[in-house]
CSV table of C-alpha atoms in Angstrom, one decimal:
chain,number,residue,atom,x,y,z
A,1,UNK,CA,8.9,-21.6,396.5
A,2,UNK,CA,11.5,-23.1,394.7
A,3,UNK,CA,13.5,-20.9,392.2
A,4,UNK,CA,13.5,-22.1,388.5
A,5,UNK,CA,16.9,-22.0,386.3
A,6,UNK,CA,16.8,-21.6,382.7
A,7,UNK,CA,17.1,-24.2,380.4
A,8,UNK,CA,16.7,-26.8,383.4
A,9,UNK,CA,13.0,-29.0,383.3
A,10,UNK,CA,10.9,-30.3,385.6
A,11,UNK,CA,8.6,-32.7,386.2
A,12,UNK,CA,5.0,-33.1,387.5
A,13,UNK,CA,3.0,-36.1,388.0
A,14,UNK,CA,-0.7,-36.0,386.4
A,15,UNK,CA,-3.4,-38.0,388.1
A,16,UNK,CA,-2.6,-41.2,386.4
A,17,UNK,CA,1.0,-40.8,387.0
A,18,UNK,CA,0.5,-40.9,390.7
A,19,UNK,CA,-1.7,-43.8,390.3
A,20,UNK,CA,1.2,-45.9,388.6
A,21,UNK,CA,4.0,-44.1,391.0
A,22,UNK,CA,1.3,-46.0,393.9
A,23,UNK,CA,1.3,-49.2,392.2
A,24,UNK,CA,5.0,-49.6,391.3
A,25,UNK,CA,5.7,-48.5,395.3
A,26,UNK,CA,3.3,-51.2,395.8
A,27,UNK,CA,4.8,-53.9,393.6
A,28,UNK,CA,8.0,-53.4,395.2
A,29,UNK,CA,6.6,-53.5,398.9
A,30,UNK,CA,5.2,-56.8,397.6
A,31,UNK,CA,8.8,-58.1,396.0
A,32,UNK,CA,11.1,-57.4,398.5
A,33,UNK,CA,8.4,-58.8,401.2
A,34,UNK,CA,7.9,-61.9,399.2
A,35,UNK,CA,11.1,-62.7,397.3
A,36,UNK,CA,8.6,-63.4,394.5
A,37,UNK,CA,11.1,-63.3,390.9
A,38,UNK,CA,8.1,-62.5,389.2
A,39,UNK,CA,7.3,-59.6,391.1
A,40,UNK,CA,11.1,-58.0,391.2
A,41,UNK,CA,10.4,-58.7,386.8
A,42,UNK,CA,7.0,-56.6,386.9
A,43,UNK,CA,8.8,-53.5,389.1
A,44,UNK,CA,12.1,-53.8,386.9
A,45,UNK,CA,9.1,-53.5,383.8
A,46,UNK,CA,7.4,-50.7,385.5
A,47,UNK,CA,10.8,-48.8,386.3
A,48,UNK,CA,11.8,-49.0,383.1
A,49,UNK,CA,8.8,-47.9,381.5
A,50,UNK,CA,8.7,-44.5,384.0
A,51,UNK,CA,13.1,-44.3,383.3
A,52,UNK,CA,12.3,-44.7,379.2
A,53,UNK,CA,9.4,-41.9,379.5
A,54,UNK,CA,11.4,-39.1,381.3
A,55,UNK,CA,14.6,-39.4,379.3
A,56,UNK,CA,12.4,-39.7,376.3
A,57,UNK,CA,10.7,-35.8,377.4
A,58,UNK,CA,14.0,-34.6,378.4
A,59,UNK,CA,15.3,-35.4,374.8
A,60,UNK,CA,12.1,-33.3,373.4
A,61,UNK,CA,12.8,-30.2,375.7
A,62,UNK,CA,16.3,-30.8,374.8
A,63,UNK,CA,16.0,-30.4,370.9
A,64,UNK,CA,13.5,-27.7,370.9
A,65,UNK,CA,14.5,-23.8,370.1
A,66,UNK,CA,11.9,-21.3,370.9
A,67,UNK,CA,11.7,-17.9,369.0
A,68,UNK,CA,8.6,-15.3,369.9
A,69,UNK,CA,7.3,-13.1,366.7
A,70,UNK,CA,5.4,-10.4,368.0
A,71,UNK,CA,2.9,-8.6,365.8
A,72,UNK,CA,2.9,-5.1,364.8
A,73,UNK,CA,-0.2,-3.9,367.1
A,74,UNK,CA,0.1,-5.0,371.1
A,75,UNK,CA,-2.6,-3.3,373.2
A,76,UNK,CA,-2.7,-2.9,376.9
A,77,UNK,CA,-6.1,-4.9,379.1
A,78,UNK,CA,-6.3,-6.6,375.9
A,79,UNK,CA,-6.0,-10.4,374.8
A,80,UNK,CA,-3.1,-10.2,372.4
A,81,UNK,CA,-1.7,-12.9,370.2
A,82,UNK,CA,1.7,-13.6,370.1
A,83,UNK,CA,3.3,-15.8,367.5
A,84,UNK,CA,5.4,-18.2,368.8
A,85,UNK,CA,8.0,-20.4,366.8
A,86,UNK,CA,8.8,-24.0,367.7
A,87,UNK,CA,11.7,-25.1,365.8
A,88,UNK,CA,12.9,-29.2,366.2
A,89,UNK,CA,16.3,-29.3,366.0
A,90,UNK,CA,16.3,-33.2,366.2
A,91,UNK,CA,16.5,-36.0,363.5
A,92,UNK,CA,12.8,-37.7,365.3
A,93,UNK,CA,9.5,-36.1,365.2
A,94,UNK,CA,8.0,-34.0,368.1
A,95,UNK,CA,4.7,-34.6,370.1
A,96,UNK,CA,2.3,-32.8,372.7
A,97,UNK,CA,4.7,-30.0,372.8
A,98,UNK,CA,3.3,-27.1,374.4
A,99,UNK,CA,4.1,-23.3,375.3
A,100,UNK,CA,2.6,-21.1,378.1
A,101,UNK,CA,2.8,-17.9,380.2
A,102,UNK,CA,0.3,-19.0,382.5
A,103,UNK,CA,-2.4,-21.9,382.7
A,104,UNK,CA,-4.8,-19.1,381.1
A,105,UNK,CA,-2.1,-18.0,378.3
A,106,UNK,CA,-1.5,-21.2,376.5
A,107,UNK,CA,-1.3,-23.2,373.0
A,108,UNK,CA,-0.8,-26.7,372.1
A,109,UNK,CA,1.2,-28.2,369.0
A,110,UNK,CA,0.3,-32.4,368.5
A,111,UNK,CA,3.0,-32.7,366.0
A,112,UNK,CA,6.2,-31.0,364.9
A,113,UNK,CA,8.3,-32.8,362.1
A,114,UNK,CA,12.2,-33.4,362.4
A,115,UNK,CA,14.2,-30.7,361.0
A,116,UNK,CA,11.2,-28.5,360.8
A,117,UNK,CA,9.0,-25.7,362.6
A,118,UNK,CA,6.0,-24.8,363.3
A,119,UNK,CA,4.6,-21.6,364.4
A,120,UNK,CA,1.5,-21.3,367.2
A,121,UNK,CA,-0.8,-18.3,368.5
A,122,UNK,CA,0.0,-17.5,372.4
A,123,UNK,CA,-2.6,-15.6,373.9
A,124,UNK,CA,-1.4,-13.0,376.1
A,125,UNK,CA,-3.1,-10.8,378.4
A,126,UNK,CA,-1.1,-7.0,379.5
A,127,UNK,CA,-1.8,-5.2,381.9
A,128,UNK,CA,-0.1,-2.1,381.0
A,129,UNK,CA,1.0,0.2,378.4
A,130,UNK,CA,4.5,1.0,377.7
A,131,UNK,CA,8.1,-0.7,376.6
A,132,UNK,CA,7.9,-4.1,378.3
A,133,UNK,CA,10.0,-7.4,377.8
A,134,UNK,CA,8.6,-11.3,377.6
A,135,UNK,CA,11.5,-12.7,379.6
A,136,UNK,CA,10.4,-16.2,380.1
A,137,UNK,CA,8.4,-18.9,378.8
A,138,UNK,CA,7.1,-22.7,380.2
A,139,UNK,CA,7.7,-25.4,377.5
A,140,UNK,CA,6.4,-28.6,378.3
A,141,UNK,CA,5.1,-32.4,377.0
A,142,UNK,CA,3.8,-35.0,378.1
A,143,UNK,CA,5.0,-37.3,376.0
A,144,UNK,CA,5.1,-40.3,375.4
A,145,UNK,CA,3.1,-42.0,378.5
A,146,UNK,CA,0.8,-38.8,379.5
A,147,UNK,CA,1.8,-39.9,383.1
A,148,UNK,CA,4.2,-37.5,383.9
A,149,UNK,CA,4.2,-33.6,382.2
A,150,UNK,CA,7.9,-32.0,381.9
A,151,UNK,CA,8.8,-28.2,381.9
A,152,UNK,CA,11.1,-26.2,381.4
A,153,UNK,CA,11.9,-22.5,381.9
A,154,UNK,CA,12.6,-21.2,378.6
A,155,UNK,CA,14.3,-17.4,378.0
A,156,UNK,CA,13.3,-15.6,375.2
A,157,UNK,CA,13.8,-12.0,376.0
A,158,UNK,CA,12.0,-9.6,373.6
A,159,UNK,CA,11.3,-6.5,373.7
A,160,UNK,CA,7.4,-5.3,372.9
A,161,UNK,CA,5.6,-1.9,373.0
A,162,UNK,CA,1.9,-2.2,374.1
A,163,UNK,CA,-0.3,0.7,372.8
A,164,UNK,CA,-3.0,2.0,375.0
A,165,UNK,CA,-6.2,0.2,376.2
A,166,UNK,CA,-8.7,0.8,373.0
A,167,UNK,CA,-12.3,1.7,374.0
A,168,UNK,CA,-15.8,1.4,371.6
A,169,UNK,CA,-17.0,5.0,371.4
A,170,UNK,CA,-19.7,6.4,369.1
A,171,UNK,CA,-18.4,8.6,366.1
A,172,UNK,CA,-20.6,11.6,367.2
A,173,UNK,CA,-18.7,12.1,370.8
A,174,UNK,CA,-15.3,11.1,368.8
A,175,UNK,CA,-15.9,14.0,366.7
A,176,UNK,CA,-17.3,16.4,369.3
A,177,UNK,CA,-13.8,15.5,371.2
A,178,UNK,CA,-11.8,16.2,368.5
A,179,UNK,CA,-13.4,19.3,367.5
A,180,UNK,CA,-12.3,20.4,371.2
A,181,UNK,CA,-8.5,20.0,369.9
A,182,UNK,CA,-8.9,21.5,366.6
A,183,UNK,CA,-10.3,20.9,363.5
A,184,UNK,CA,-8.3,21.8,360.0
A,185,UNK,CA,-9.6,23.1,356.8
A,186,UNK,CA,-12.3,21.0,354.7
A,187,UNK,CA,-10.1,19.6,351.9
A,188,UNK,CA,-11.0,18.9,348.5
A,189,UNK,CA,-10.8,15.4,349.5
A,190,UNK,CA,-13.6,13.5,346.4
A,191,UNK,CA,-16.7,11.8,347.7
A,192,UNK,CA,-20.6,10.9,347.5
A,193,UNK,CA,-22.0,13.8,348.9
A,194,UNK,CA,-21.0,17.9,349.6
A,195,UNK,CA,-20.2,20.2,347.8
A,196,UNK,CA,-19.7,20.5,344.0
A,197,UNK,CA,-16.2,20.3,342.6
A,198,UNK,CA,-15.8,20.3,339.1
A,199,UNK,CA,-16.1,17.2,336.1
A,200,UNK,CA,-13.8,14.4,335.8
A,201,UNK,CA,-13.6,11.8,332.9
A,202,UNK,CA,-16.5,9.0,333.4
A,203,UNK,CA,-14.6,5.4,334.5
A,204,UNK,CA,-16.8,2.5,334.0
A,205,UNK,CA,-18.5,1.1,336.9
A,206,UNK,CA,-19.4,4.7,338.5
A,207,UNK,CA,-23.2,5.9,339.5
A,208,UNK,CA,-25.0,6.8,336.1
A,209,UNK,CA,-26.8,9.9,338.2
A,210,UNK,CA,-23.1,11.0,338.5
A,211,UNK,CA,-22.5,12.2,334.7
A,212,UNK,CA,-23.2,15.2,333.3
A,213,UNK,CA,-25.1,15.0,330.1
A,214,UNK,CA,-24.8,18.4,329.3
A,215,UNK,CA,-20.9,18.0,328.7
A,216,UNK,CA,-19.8,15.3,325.9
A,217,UNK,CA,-17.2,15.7,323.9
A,218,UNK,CA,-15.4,13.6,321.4
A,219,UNK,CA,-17.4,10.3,322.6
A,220,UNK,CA,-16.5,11.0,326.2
A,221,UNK,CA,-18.1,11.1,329.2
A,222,UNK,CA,-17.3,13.4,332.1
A,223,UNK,CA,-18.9,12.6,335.8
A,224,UNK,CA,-20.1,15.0,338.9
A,225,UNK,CA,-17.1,15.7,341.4
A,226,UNK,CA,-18.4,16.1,345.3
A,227,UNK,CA,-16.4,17.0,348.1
A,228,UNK,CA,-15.9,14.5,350.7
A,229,UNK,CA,-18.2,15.7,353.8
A,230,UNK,CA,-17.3,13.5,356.4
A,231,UNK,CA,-13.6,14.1,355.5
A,232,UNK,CA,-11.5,16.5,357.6
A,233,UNK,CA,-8.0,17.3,358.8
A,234,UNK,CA,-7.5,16.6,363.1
A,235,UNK,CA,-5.1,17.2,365.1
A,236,UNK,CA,-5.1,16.0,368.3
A,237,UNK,CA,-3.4,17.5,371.5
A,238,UNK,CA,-2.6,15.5,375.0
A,239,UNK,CA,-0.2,16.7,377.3
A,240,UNK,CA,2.6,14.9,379.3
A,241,UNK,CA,0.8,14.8,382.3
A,242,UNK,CA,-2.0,13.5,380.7
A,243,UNK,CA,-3.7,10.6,383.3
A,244,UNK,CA,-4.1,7.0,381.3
A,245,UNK,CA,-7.5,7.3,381.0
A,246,UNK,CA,-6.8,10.5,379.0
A,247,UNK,CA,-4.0,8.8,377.1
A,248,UNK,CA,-6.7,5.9,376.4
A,249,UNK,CA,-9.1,8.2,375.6
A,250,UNK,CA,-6.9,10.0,373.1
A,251,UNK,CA,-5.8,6.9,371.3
A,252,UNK,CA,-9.3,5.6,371.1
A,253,UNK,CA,-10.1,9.3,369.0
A,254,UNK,CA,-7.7,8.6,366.6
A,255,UNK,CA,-8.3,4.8,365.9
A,256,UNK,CA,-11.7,5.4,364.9
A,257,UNK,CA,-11.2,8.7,362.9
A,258,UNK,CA,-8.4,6.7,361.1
A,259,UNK,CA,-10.4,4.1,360.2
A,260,UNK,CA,-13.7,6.2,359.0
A,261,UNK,CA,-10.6,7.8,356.7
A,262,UNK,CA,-9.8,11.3,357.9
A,263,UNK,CA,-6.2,12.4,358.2
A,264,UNK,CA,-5.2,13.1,361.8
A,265,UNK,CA,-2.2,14.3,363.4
A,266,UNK,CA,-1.3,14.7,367.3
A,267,UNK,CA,0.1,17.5,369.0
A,268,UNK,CA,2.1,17.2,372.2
A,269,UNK,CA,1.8,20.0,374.9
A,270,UNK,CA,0.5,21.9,372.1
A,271,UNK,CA,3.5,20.7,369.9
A,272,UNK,CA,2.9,19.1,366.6
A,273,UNK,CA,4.8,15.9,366.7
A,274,UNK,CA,2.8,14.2,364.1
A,275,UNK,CA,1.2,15.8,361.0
A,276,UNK,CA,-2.3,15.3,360.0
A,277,UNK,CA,-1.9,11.5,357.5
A,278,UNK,CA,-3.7,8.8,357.1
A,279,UNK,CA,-3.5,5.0,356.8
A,280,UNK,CA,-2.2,2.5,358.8
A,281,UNK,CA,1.4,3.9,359.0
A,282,UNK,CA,-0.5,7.3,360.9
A,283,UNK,CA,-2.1,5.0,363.4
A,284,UNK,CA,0.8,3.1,364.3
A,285,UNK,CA,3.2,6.2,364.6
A,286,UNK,CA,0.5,7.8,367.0
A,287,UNK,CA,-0.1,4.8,369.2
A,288,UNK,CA,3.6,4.5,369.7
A,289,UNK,CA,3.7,8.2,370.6
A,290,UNK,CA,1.2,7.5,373.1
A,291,UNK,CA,2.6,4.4,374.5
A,292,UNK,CA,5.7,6.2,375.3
A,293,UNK,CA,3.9,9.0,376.6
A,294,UNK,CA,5.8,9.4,380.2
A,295,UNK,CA,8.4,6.7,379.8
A,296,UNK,CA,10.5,8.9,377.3
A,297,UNK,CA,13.4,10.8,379.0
């Protein structure tokens, strides 16, 4: 298998290119058989043509710079999307350009204006969890003629970290798990339902069957407070030995307790690490925990 070099393209013949490769091979049998003028004019025309084509995709390739964006949230045995920038460094437009991984992990731009960029989704498929780096990508065209499509082996050399594999579980086990590592004290946390709390000033827009007629004073209305129920404090313990489906099924807890909007923390070999929070910000700092779970020194 031949080994590819950065920065240095190569070229592939598509069906129709090996069609016309056939015919100007046979053209030129004909000519030099024949002496015919006409027929050394028609292979000169046809050589030029296939000559004009490849410097024209080498110029392309040549004026292209490559940049890969990757989002916030990476997760392993999952299709990701990476965004990739195509920047044209040339004064002529670009065509057909294309960037890939694989044949499976692939996206198209038609067009990409002189002086300008353009920015496309690369769908990427990984395996594992972990610190891992995007060495290498192909970009290609097969412009102008669509007989022939060049390559070339393009470094880019960033560094991702993909979070564990996230799995669809039912709230009720989620919560019977995480009642297994812990469960903090109910907080005072206002909702629809629970316990009473106290009266608050009425806003505009809240249930009527929320406000307390008994209490109005100076034109004001005051409202019902309830505790929030479904709200608790979690913290969630894993050890460093854990096994990845552990580690998976850990992660998975906290996503969905995140996102029905209790506060959860995680505790490492019984060690808090992470405080109970909430929000975005929380899940991210606990899937990077996780994802660096055995590859820390």
């Amino acid at each position: 298998m031949k080994k590819l070099r950065p920065y240095v393209s190569y070229v592939k013949l598509k069906k129709w290119g090996r069609y016309y490769a056939i015919l100007t091979l046979l053209v030129g049998f004909a000519a030099v058989n024949s002496g015919n003028n006409l027929l050394y004019f028609f292979l000169g025309s046809l050589l030029s043509l296939m000559a004009l084509s490849g410097f024209t995709s080498y110029l392309i390739l040549k004026s292209i710079y490559v940049e890969i964006l990757p989002p916030e949230e990476l997760y392993a045995r999952s299709i990701n999307y990476l965004r990739v920038k195509i920047r044209n460094r040339s004064f002529l437009p670009l065509f057909q350009v294309y960037a890939k991984r694989s044949e499976a992990e692939k996206f198209r731009i038609d067009f990409v204006n002189s002086k300008s960029e353009v920015i496309g989704l690369l769908p990427c498929y990984l395996e594992r969890r972990g610190p891992q780096k995007i060495e290498m990508l192909f970009i290609g065209t097969s412009f102008p003629m669509s007989f022939t499509i060049r390559e070339m082996y393009y470094p880019v050399n960033v560094d991702i970290l993909v979070f564990p594999h996230i799995h669809k579980i039912y709230q009720e086990k989620t919560s019977h798990s995480a009642k297994e590592t812990g469960w903090g004290t109910a907080s005072n946390r206002e909702g629809t339902s629970g316990d009473f709390l106290g009266l608050k000033e009425y806003i505009e827009g809240e249930s009527f069957s929320r406000i307390h007629w008994k209490k109005i004073k100076e034109n004001k209305l005051y409202a019902k407070k309830f505790q929030d129920e479904d709200y608790r404090e979690i913290i969630l313990n894993i050890s460093t030995t854990s096994s990845e489906e552990e580690i998976e099924r850990i992660a998975s807890e906290a996503v969905i307790l995140l996102e029905n909007g209790n506060s959860v923390g995680l505790a490492i070999d019984n060690n808090v690490t992470l405080k109970p929070d909430s929000g975005v910000k929380q899940k991210l700092a606990i899937l990077e925990k996780l994802a660096l779970l055995g590859y820390e020194s």
